[in-house]
Short mmCIF file of C-alpha atoms and ligand atoms in Angstrom, two decimals:
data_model
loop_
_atom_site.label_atom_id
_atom_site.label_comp_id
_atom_site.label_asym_id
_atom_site.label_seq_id
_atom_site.Cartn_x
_atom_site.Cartn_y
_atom_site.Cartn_z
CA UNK A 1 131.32 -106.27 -34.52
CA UNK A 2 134.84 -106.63 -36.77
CA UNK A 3 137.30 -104.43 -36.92
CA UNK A 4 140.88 -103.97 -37.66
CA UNK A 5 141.84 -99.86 -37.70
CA UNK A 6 145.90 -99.36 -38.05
CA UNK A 7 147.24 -95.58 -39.20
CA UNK A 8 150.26 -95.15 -37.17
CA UNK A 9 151.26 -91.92 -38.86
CA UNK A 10 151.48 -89.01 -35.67
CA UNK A 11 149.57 -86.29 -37.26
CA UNK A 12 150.17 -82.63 -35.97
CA UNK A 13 148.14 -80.16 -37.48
CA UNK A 14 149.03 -76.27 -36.54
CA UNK A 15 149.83 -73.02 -37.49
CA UNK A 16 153.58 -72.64 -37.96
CA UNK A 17 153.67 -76.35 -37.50
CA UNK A 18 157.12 -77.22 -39.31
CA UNK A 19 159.19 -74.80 -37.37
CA UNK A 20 156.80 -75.28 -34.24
CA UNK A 21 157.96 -79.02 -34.49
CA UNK A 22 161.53 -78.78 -35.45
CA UNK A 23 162.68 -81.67 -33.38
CA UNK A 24 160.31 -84.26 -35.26
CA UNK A 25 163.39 -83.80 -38.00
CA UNK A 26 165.46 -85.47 -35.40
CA UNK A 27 164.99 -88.91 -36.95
CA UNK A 28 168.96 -89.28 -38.69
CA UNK A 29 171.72 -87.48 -40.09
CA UNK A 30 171.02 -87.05 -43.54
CA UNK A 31 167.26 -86.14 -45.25
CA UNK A 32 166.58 -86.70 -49.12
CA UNK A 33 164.16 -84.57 -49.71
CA UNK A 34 161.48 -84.94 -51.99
CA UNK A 35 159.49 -82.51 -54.10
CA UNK A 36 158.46 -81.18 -57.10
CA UNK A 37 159.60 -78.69 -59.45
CA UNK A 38 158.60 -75.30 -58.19
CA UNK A 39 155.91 -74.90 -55.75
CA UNK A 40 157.66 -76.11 -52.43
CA UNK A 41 160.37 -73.52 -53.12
CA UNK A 42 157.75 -70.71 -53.95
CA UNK A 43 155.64 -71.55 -51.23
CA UNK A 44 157.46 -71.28 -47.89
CA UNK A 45 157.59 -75.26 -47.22
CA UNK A 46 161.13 -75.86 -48.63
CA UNK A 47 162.71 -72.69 -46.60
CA UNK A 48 160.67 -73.84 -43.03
CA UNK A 49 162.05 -77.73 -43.60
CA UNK A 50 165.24 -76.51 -44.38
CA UNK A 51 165.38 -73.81 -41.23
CA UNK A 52 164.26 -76.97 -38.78
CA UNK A 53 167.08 -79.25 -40.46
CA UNK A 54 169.75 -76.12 -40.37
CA UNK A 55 168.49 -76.17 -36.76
CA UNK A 56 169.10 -79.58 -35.62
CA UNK A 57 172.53 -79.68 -37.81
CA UNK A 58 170.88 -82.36 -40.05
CA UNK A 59 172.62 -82.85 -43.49
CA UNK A 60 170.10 -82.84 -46.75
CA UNK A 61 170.24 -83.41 -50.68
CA UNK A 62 166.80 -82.13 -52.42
CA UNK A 63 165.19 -84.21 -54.89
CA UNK A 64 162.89 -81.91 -56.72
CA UNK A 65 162.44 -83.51 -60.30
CA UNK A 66 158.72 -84.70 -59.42
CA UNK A 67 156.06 -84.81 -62.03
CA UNK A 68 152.73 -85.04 -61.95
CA UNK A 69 151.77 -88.54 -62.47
CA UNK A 70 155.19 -89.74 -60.54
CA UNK A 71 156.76 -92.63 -63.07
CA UNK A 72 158.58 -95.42 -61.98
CA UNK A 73 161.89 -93.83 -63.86
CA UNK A 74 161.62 -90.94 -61.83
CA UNK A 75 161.32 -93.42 -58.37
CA UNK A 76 164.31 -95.67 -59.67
CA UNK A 77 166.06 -91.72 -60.11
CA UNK A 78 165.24 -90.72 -56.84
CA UNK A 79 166.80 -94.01 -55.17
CA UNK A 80 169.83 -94.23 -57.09
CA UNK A 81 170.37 -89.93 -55.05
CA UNK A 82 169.23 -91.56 -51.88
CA UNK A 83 171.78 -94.09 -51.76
CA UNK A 84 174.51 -91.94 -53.41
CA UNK A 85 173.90 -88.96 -50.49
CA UNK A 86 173.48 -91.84 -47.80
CA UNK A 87 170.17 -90.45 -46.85
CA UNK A 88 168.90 -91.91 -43.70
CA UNK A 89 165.49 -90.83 -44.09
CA UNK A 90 162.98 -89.16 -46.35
CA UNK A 91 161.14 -85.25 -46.17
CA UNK A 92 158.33 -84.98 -48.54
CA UNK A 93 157.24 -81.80 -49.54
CA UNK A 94 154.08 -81.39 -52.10
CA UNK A 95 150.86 -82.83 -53.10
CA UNK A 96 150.14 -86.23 -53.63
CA UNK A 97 152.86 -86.58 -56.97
CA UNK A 98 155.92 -85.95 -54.14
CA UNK A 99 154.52 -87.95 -51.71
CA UNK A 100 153.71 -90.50 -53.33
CA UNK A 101 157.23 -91.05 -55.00
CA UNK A 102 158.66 -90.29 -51.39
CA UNK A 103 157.24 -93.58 -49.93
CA UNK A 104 158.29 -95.57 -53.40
CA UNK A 105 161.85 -93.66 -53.42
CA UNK A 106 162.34 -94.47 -49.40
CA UNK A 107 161.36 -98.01 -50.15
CA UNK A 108 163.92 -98.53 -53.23
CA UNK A 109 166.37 -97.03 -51.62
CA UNK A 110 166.61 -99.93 -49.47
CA UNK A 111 165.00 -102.65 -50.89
CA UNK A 112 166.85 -104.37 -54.23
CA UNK A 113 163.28 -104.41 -55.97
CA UNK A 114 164.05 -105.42 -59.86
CA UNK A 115 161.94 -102.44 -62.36
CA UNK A 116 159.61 -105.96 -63.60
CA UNK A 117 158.62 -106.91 -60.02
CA UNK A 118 158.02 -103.07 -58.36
CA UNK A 119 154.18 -104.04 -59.56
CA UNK A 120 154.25 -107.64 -58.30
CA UNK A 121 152.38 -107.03 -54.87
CA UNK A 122 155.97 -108.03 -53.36
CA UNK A 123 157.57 -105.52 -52.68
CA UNK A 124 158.92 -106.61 -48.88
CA UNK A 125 158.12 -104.15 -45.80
CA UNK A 126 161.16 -102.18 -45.10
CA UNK A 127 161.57 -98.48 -46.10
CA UNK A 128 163.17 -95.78 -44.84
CA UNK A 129 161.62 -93.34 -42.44
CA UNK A 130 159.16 -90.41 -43.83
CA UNK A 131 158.18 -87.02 -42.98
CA UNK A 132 155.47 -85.80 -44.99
CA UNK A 133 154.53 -81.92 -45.11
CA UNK A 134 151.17 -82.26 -48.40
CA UNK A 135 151.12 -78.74 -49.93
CA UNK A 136 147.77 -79.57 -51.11
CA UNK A 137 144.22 -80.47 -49.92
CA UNK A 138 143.34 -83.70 -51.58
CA UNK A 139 145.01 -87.51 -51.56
CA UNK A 140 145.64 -87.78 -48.33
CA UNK A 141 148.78 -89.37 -48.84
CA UNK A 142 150.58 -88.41 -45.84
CA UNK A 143 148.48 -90.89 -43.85
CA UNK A 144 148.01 -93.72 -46.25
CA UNK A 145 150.30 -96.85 -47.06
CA UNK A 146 149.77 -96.65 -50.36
CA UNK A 147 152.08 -95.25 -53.12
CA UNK A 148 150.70 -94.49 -56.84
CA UNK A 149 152.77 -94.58 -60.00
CA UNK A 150 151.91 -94.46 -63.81
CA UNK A 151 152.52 -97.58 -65.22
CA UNK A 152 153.06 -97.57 -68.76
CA UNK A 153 152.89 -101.88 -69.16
CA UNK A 154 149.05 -101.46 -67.82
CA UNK A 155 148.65 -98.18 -69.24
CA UNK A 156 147.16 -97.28 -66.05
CA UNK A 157 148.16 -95.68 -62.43
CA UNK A 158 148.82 -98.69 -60.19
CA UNK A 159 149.26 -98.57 -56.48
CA UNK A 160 152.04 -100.18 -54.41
CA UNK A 161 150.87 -101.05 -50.76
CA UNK A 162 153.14 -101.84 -47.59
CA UNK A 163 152.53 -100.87 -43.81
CA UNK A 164 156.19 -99.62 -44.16
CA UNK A 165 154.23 -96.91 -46.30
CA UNK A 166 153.05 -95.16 -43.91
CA UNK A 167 155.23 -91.74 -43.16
CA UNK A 168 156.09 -91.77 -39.52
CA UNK A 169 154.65 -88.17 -39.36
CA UNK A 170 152.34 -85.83 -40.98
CA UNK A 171 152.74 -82.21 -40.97
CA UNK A 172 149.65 -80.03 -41.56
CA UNK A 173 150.07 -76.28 -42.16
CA UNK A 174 147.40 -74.78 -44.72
CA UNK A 175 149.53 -71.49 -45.27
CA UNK A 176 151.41 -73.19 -47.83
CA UNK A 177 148.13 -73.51 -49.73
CA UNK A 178 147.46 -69.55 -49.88
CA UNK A 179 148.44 -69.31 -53.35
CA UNK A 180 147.14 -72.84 -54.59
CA UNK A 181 144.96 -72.02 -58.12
CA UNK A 182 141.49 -72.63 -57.76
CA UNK A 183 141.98 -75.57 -60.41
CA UNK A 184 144.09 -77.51 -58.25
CA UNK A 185 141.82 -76.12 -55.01
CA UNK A 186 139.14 -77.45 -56.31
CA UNK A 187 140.64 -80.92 -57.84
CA UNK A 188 142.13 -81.94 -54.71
CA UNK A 189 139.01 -81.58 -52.42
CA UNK A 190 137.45 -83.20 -54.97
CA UNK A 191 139.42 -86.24 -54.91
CA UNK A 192 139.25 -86.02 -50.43
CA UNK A 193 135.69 -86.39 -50.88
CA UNK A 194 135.71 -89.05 -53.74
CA UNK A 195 138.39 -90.99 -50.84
CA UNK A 196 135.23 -90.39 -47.79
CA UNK A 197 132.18 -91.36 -50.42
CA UNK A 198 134.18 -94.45 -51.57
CA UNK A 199 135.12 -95.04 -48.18
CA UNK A 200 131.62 -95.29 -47.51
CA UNK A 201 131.00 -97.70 -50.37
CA UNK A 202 134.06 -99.71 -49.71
CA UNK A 203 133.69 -103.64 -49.50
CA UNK A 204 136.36 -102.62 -46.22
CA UNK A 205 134.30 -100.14 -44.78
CA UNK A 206 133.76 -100.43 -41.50
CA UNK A 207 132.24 -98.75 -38.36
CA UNK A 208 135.52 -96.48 -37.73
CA UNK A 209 136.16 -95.37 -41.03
CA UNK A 210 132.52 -94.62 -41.34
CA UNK A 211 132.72 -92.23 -38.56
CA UNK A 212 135.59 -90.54 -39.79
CA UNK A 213 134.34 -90.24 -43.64
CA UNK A 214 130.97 -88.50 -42.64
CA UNK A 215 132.88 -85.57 -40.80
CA UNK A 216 135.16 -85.07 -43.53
CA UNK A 217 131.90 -85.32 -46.22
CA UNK A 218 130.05 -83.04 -43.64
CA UNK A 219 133.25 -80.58 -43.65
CA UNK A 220 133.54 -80.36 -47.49
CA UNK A 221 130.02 -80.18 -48.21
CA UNK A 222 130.39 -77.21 -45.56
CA UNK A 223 132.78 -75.94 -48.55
CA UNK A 224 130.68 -76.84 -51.47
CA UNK A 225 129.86 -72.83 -52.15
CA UNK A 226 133.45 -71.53 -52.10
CA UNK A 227 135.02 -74.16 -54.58
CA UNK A 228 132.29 -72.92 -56.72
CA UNK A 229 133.14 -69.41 -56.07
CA UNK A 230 136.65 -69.78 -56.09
CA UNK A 231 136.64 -67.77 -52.23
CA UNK A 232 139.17 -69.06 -49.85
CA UNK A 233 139.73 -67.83 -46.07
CA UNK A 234 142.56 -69.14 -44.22
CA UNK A 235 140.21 -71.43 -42.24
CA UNK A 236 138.53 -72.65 -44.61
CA UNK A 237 141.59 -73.71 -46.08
CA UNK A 238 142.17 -75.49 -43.02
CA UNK A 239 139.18 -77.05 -43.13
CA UNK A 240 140.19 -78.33 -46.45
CA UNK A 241 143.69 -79.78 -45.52
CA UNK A 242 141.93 -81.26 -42.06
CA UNK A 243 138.92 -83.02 -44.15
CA UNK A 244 141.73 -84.19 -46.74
CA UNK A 245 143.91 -85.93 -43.94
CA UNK A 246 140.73 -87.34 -42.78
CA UNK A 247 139.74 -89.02 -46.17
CA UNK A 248 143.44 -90.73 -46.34
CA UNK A 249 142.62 -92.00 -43.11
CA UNK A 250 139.60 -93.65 -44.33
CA UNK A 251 141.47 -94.69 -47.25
CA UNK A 252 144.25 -96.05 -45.15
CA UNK A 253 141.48 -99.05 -44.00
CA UNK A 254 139.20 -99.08 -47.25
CA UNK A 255 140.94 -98.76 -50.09
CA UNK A 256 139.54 -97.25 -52.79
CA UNK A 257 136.75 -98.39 -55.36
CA UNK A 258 135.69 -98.56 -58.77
CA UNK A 259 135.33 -94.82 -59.17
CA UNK A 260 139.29 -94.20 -58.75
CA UNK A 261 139.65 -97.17 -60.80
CA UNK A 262 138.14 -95.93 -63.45
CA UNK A 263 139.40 -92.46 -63.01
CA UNK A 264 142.89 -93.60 -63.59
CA UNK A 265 142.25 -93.88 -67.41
CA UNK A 266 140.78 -89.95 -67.89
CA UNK A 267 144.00 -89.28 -65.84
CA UNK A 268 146.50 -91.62 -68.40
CA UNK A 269 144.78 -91.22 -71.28
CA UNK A 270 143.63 -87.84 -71.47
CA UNK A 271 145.89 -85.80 -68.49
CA UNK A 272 142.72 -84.82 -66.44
CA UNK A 273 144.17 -83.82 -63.16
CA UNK A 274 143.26 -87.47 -60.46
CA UNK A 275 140.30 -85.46 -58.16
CA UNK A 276 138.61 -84.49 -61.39
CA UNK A 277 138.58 -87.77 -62.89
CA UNK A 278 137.49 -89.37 -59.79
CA UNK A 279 134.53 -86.41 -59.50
CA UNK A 280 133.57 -86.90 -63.06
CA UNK A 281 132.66 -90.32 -62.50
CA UNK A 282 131.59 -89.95 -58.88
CA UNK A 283 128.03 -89.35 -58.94
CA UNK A 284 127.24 -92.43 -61.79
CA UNK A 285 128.96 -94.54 -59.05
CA UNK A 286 126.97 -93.56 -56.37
CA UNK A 287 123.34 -93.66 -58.78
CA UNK A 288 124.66 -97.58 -59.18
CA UNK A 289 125.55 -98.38 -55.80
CA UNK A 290 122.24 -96.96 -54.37
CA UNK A 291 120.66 -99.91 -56.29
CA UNK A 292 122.00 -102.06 -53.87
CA UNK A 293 123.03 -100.40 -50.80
CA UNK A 294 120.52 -97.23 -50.55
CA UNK A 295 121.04 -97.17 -46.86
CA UNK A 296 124.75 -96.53 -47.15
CA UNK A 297 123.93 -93.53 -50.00
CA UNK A 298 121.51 -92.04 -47.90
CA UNK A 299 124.02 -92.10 -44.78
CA UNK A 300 126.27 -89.97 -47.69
CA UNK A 301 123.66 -87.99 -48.46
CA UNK A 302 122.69 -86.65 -45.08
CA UNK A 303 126.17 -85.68 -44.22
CA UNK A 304 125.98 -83.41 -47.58
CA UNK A 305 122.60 -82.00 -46.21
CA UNK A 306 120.94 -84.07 -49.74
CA UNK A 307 118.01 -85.92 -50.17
CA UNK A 308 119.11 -87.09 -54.03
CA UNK A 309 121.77 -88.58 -56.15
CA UNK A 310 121.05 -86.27 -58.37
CA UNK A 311 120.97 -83.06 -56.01
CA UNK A 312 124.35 -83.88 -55.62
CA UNK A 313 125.02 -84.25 -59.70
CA UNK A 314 124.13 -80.64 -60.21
CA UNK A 315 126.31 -79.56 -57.18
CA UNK A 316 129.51 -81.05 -58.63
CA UNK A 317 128.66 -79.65 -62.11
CA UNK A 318 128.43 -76.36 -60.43
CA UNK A 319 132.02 -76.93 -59.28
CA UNK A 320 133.72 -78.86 -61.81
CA UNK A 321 132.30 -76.99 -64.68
CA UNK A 322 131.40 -79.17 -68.48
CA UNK A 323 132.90 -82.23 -68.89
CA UNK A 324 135.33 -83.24 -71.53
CA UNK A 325 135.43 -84.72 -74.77
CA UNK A 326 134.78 -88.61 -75.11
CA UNK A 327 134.14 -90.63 -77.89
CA UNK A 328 132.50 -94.09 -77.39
CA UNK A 329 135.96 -96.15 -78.59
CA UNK A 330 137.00 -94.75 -75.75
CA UNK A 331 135.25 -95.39 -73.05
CA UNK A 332 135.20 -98.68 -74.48
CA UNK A 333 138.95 -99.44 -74.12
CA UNK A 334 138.82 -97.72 -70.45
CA UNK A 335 135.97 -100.33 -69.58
CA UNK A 336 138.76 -103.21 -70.67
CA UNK A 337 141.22 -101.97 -68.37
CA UNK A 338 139.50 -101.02 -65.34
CA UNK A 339 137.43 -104.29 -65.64
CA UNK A 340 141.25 -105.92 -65.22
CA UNK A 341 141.43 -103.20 -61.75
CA UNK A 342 141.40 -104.38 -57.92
CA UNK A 343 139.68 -101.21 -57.20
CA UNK A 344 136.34 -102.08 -59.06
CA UNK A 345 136.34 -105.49 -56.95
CA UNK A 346 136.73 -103.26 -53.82
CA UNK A 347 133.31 -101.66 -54.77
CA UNK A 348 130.26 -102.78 -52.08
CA UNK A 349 128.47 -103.73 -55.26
CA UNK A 350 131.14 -104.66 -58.31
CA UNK A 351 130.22 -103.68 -61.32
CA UNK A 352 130.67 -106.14 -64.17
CA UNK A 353 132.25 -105.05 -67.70
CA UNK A 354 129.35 -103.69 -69.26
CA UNK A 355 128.15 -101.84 -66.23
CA UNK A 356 131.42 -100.32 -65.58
CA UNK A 357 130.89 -98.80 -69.45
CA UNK A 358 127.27 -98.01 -68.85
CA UNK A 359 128.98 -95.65 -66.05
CA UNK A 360 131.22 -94.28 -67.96
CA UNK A 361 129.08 -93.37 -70.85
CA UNK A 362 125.83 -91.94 -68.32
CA UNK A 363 129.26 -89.68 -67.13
CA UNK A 364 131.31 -88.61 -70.17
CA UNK A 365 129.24 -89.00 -73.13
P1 NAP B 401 150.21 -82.98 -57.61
O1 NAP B 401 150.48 -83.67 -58.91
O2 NAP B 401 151.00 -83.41 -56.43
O3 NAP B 401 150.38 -81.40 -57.76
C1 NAP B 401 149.63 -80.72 -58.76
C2 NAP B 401 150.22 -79.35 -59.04
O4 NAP B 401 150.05 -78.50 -57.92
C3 NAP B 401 151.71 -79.37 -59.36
O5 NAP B 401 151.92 -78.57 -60.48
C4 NAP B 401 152.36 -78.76 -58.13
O6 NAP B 401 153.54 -78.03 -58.44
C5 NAP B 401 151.27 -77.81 -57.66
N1 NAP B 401 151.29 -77.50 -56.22
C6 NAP B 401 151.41 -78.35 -55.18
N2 NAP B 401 151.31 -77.68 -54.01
C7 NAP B 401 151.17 -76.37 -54.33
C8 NAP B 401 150.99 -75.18 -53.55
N3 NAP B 401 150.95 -75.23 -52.21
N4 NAP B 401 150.88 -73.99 -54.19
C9 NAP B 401 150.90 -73.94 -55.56
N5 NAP B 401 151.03 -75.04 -56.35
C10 NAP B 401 151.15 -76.24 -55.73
O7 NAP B 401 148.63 -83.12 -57.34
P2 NAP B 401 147.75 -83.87 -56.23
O8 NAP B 401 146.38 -83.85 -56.73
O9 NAP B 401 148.05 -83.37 -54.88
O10 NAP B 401 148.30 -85.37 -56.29
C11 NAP B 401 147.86 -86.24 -57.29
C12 NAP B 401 148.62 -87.55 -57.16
O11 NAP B 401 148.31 -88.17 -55.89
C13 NAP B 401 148.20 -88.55 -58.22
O12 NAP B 401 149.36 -89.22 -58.72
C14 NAP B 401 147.28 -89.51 -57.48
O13 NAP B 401 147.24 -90.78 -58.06
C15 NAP B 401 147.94 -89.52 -56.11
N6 NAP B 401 147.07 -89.97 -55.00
C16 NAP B 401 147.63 -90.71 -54.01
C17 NAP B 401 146.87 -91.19 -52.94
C18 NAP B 401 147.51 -92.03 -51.89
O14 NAP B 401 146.87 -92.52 -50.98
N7 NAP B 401 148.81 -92.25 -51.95
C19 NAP B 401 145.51 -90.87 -52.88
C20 NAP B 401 144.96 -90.10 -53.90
C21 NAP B 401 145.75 -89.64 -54.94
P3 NAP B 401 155.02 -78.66 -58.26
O15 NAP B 401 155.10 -79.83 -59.18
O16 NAP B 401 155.94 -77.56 -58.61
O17 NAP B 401 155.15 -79.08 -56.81
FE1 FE B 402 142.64 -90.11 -54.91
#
């Protein structure tokens, strides 16, 4: 047996569980906190992480200019405020946009990284400290090292990786979710289970991970009906947020593969939200990989309550609805670029060039 499991993020997970924790925000005397534009202030988050901080006489500056997509400009941005308010540590309030520019702003913030180098894989291991409260169900990023930013050079998404990554706590409460649309509902379990399958099919997986991506496959597959329906109680958005923290756990050790490597070009190219990419290419991966690993796609399967590949096809067409637009050109150029990806070399079974465009086509066209 091998293995190497770190994820030192404290997770609590409860109703309540911001103001129920209030003392967690005890970590300095000044917060930067980072969200987006709107939805932490409209959906209770913002007011509960402000009521803790108000309660522990903790000092804050908000950072909400966020987008979608975080780009490095709006990292560099957030640093400069960090430094300027003397922040001490970082709140991040959001899906995986905020959080992911949390861990990249708490990083700059300290470390003199030049723009040309944030890329270069050397990026040091010193940040400061994190909070992170994810607003939706999906990356996982609360628990993962791993920060991802649109890089125009690549014309890609490209992820920057350091333990120092790693908030020092996550904060699950799925009220914040209530009003979440169904579009970004279902993208964002999409992309938790895209993080458990390629988990699964990870050339890191191991016996731990394993574990922990068949109960979060098991618990969205237990979910499979409402995304389609669009039918949300509170536990089952619980279920969601749980299953989603598990997947970034999974991620934490595995990486991902070449399915989010090839997402990230829908995602630049044509703005289709990250868990939809990822779920529009999702099933092609897993037809490939069972060529070579069937045991490990039947292990997927079974936790879905599938016999086929293609049982599962017709399930995520049921939730994610007809697929977009491609022209061949296209999916040509994406093929270049995420033949150039880390992720696709993470894959169990890497597919070369032309394979990664017969995927693409069998998906898109
Ligand atoms: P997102 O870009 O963070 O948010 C999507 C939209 O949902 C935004 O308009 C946001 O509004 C809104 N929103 C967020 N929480 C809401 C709530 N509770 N109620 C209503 N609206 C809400 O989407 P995401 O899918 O969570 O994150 C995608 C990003 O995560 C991508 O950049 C992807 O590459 C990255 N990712 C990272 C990891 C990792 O390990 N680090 C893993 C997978 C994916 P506001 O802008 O107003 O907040
Ligand atoms: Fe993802």
């Amino acid at each position: 047996m091998k293995l190497d499991f770190h994820m030192p993020t404290k997770v609590i997970a409860e109703k309540e569980c911001v103001r129920n924790n209030a003392d967690v925000f005890k970590m300095g005397k000044k917060a930067l906190i980072v969200t987006g534009k709107c939805s932490a202030k409209n959906n209770g988050s913002l007011d509960d992480v402000i009521w803790a901080l108000d309660k522990n006489n903790i000092e804050y500056a908000v950072f909400d200019k966020v987008m979608s997509n975080p780009t490095v400009e709006c990292v560099y941005e957030g640093a400069e405020m960090a430094m300027e308010e003397e922040a001490d540590f970082v709140i991040a309030i959001g899906g995986g946009s905020p959080m992911d520019a949390a861990k990249a702003i708490a990083l700059l913030a300290v470390s003199d990284i030049d723009r040309k180098d944030l890329f270069s894989g050397n990026i040091g291991n010193k940040a400061l400290p994190m909070i992170h409260i994810p607003t939706t169900a999906g990356t996982g990023s609360e628990v993962t090292p791993y920060s991802i930013l649109t890089n125009h050079e690549k014309q890609t998404k490209t992820s920057i990786a350091a333990p120092c990554l790693f908030p020092a706590y996550a904060l699950l409460d799925a009220k914040y979710m209530k009003k979440l649309s169904l579009k970004t509902t279902v993208n964002t379990a999409i992309d938790s289970l895209s993080h458990s399958v390629e988990g699964m099919m990870s050339a890191r997986a191991n016996i731990m991970a394993d574990i922990i991506a068949r109960e979060a496959i098991r618990l969205l597959a237990s979910e499979f009906d409402n995304l389609a329906s669009g039918e949300f109680t509170d536990e089952d958005r619980e279920k969601l947020l749980y299953a989603s923290m598990l997947g970034g756990v999974v991620i934490s050790q595995t990486k991902t593969t070449a399915v989010h490597a090839m997402g990230y070009s829908l995602t630049y190219f044509k703005g289709i939200d990250h868990g939809r990419a990822n779920g529009l290419l999702l099933g092609e991966f897993m037809e490939y990989t069972e060529k070579f690993a069937p045991e490990k796609i039947h292990d997927i399967l079974d936790c879905m309550g599938m016999k086929t590949v293609d049982e599962f096809k017709a399930e995520l067409h049921k939730i994610l609805g007809e697929t977009e637009n491609f022209v061949l050109a296209e999916l040509e150029m994406y093929a270049d670029i995420a033949n150039m990806a880390g992720g696709v070399k993470n894959s169990i079974h890497c597919p070369d060039r032309s394979e990664i465009l017969e995927i693409y086509k069998n998906s898109l066209l």
